[in-house]
């Protein structure tokens, strides 16, 4: 069975109550449940993980090598700052879809820069919680066409 790791970075544990005008009212638990159920429909075994710590996210990316077939990542603010996260993604050579709830390209200039995008398969942003499910579909299609 194809295995996908869905990763969320800093402050995304607060979804539901965090700036709902920007990020919506869907909680992280609801997003993870949607990933499990939609993933199951696509034949994907989904594992979810959230951390507020850069090193923990890097360790999880390293750990995914040989264990997972792909990664969905919302790195939160680390998207705009972390070369280390980018290097970890490049190192494990797993297909990764970058997700953001908000349209980062329509926001402050510092959010319009992603260090993840150059090492990602692609980026989905601006579709709220639905972006995670769209990312699972994208990875599913990519992995199916690969085999
Ligand atoms: C975010 C966008 C980032 O700029 C921000 O730091 C986040 C959430 C999003 O999902 O829209 O934490 O990744």
Tab-separated table of C-alpha atoms and ligand atoms in Angstrom:
chain	number	residue	atom	x	y	z
A	1	UNK	CA	0.000	0.000	0.000
A	2	UNK	CA	1.197	3.484	-0.822
A	3	UNK	CA	2.145	5.442	2.300
A	4	UNK	CA	1.956	9.203	2.666
A	5	UNK	CA	3.200	11.376	5.526
A	6	UNK	CA	1.148	14.526	6.129
A	7	UNK	CA	3.254	17.020	8.068
A	8	UNK	CA	2.280	20.297	9.677
A	9	UNK	CA	4.700	22.799	11.131
A	10	UNK	CA	4.590	25.567	13.732
A	11	UNK	CA	1.342	27.060	15.010
A	12	UNK	CA	-0.819	24.796	12.858
A	13	UNK	CA	-1.870	22.920	16.023
A	14	UNK	CA	-3.870	26.087	16.775
A	15	UNK	CA	-5.983	25.854	13.609
A	16	UNK	CA	-9.649	26.465	14.306
A	17	UNK	CA	-8.974	29.362	16.650
A	18	UNK	CA	-5.856	30.882	15.043
A	19	UNK	CA	-6.706	33.946	12.923
A	20	UNK	CA	-9.853	32.260	11.525
A	21	UNK	CA	-10.354	35.119	9.047
A	22	UNK	CA	-7.139	33.918	7.335
A	23	UNK	CA	-6.932	30.223	8.165
A	24	UNK	CA	-10.589	29.247	8.617
A	25	UNK	CA	-12.306	27.437	11.474
A	26	UNK	CA	-11.369	23.859	10.563
A	27	UNK	CA	-9.182	22.312	13.262
A	28	UNK	CA	-6.032	20.311	12.611
A	29	UNK	CA	-7.803	17.200	13.952
A	30	UNK	CA	-10.523	17.684	11.307
A	31	UNK	CA	-7.902	18.120	8.573
A	32	UNK	CA	-6.079	14.976	9.689
A	33	UNK	CA	-9.346	13.021	9.753
A	34	UNK	CA	-10.112	14.208	6.193
A	35	UNK	CA	-6.619	13.104	5.105
A	36	UNK	CA	-7.161	9.648	6.621
A	37	UNK	CA	-10.605	9.165	5.063
A	38	UNK	CA	-9.843	10.614	1.603
A	39	UNK	CA	-6.499	8.822	1.625
A	40	UNK	CA	-8.239	5.515	2.327
A	41	UNK	CA	-10.544	6.104	-0.674
A	42	UNK	CA	-7.439	6.544	-2.847
A	43	UNK	CA	-5.742	3.491	-1.343
A	44	UNK	CA	-3.233	5.607	0.588
A	45	UNK	CA	-2.109	4.838	4.129
A	46	UNK	CA	-1.813	8.286	5.701
A	47	UNK	CA	0.284	9.120	8.757
A	48	UNK	CA	-0.091	12.612	10.248
A	49	UNK	CA	2.393	14.582	12.296
A	50	UNK	CA	2.566	18.142	13.639
A	51	UNK	CA	5.495	19.829	15.337
A	52	UNK	CA	6.394	23.339	16.361
A	53	UNK	CA	10.097	22.421	16.204
A	54	UNK	CA	12.252	22.682	13.100
A	55	UNK	CA	14.561	19.824	14.133
A	56	UNK	CA	11.636	17.489	14.798
A	57	UNK	CA	10.289	18.203	11.306
A	58	UNK	CA	13.731	17.525	9.813
A	59	UNK	CA	14.010	14.248	11.773
A	60	UNK	CA	10.578	13.202	10.485
A	61	UNK	CA	11.598	13.919	6.882
A	62	UNK	CA	14.772	11.833	7.350
A	63	UNK	CA	12.678	9.058	8.926
A	64	UNK	CA	10.311	9.040	5.955
A	65	UNK	CA	13.049	7.776	3.641
A	66	UNK	CA	12.369	4.129	2.881
A	67	UNK	CA	9.179	4.225	4.975
A	68	UNK	CA	6.911	6.593	3.028
A	69	UNK	CA	6.202	7.035	-0.676
A	70	UNK	CA	5.516	10.756	-0.485
A	71	UNK	CA	5.025	13.739	1.799
A	72	UNK	CA	2.448	16.512	2.110
A	73	UNK	CA	3.961	19.446	3.992
A	74	UNK	CA	2.618	22.672	5.390
A	75	UNK	CA	5.783	24.028	6.981
A	76	UNK	CA	4.030	27.151	8.299
A	77	UNK	CA	6.451	30.032	8.802
A	78	UNK	CA	9.458	27.710	8.315
A	79	UNK	CA	8.475	27.798	4.642
A	80	UNK	CA	9.896	31.281	4.469
A	81	UNK	CA	12.972	30.787	6.660
A	82	UNK	CA	14.291	27.241	6.710
A	83	UNK	CA	17.090	26.259	4.364
A	84	UNK	CA	17.601	23.254	6.683
A	85	UNK	CA	14.107	21.973	5.932
A	86	UNK	CA	14.666	22.495	2.220
A	87	UNK	CA	17.962	20.576	2.402
A	88	UNK	CA	16.277	17.707	4.284
A	89	UNK	CA	13.611	17.420	1.569
A	90	UNK	CA	16.229	17.473	-1.194
A	91	UNK	CA	18.252	14.823	0.676
A	92	UNK	CA	15.537	12.179	0.989
A	93	UNK	CA	14.393	12.452	-2.644
A	94	UNK	CA	10.724	11.765	-1.874
A	95	UNK	CA	7.976	13.491	-3.873
A	96	UNK	CA	6.597	16.295	-1.712
A	97	UNK	CA	3.596	18.558	-2.201
A	98	UNK	CA	3.759	21.904	-0.410
A	99	UNK	CA	0.455	23.082	1.069
A	100	UNK	CA	-0.708	26.381	2.538
A	101	UNK	CA	-4.204	27.175	3.666
A	102	UNK	CA	-3.868	30.800	2.627
A	103	UNK	CA	-2.707	32.125	-0.727
A	104	UNK	CA	0.813	33.092	0.357
A	105	UNK	CA	1.365	34.925	-2.942
A	106	UNK	CA	-1.421	37.383	-2.114
A	107	UNK	CA	-0.017	38.192	1.343
A	108	UNK	CA	2.992	40.044	2.811
A	109	UNK	CA	6.138	39.991	0.660
A	110	UNK	CA	8.008	37.771	3.172
A	111	UNK	CA	5.329	35.093	2.789
A	112	UNK	CA	5.667	35.110	-0.976
A	113	UNK	CA	9.112	33.500	-0.703
A	114	UNK	CA	9.135	29.712	-0.236
A	115	UNK	CA	12.353	27.796	0.356
A	116	UNK	CA	10.323	24.605	-0.018
A	117	UNK	CA	8.909	25.259	-3.502
A	118	UNK	CA	12.149	24.593	-5.451
A	119	UNK	CA	12.416	21.075	-3.985
A	120	UNK	CA	8.679	20.305	-4.088
A	121	UNK	CA	6.715	18.532	-6.788
A	122	UNK	CA	4.334	21.458	-6.629
A	123	UNK	CA	2.536	23.869	-4.377
A	124	UNK	CA	-1.150	24.113	-3.448
A	125	UNK	CA	-2.197	27.276	-1.658
A	126	UNK	CA	-5.277	29.373	-1.098
A	127	UNK	CA	-7.846	26.572	-0.899
A	128	UNK	CA	-8.007	26.297	2.889
A	129	UNK	CA	-8.242	22.876	4.487
A	130	UNK	CA	-9.235	21.371	1.143
A	131	UNK	CA	-5.634	21.899	-0.007
A	132	UNK	CA	-4.491	18.836	1.936
A	133	UNK	CA	-6.962	16.573	0.139
A	134	UNK	CA	-5.977	18.123	-3.201
A	135	UNK	CA	-2.348	17.370	-2.330
A	136	UNK	CA	-3.181	13.715	-1.632
A	137	UNK	CA	-4.868	13.495	-5.050
A	138	UNK	CA	-1.821	15.097	-6.688
A	139	UNK	CA	0.604	12.701	-4.991
A	140	UNK	CA	-1.621	9.720	-5.792
A	141	UNK	CA	-1.682	10.653	-9.503
A	142	UNK	CA	2.065	11.311	-9.519
A	143	UNK	CA	2.931	7.989	-7.865
A	144	UNK	CA	0.504	6.057	-10.083
A	145	UNK	CA	2.017	7.544	-13.243
A	146	UNK	CA	5.496	6.802	-11.896
A	147	UNK	CA	4.924	3.058	-11.608
B	1	LIG	C1	0.695	29.059	6.205
B	1	LIG	C2	1.228	30.383	5.650
B	1	LIG	C3	2.478	30.815	6.399
B	1	LIG	O1	2.945	32.063	5.904
B	1	LIG	C4	2.195	30.977	7.878
B	1	LIG	O2	3.378	31.278	8.568
B	1	LIG	C5	1.536	29.780	8.463
B	1	LIG	C6	0.465	29.131	7.700
B	1	LIG	C7	-0.638	28.665	5.544
B	1	LIG	O3	-1.029	27.510	5.693
B	1	LIG	O4	-1.313	29.503	4.922
B	1	LIG	O5	1.810	29.372	9.587
B	1	LIG	O6	1.635	28.031	5.921
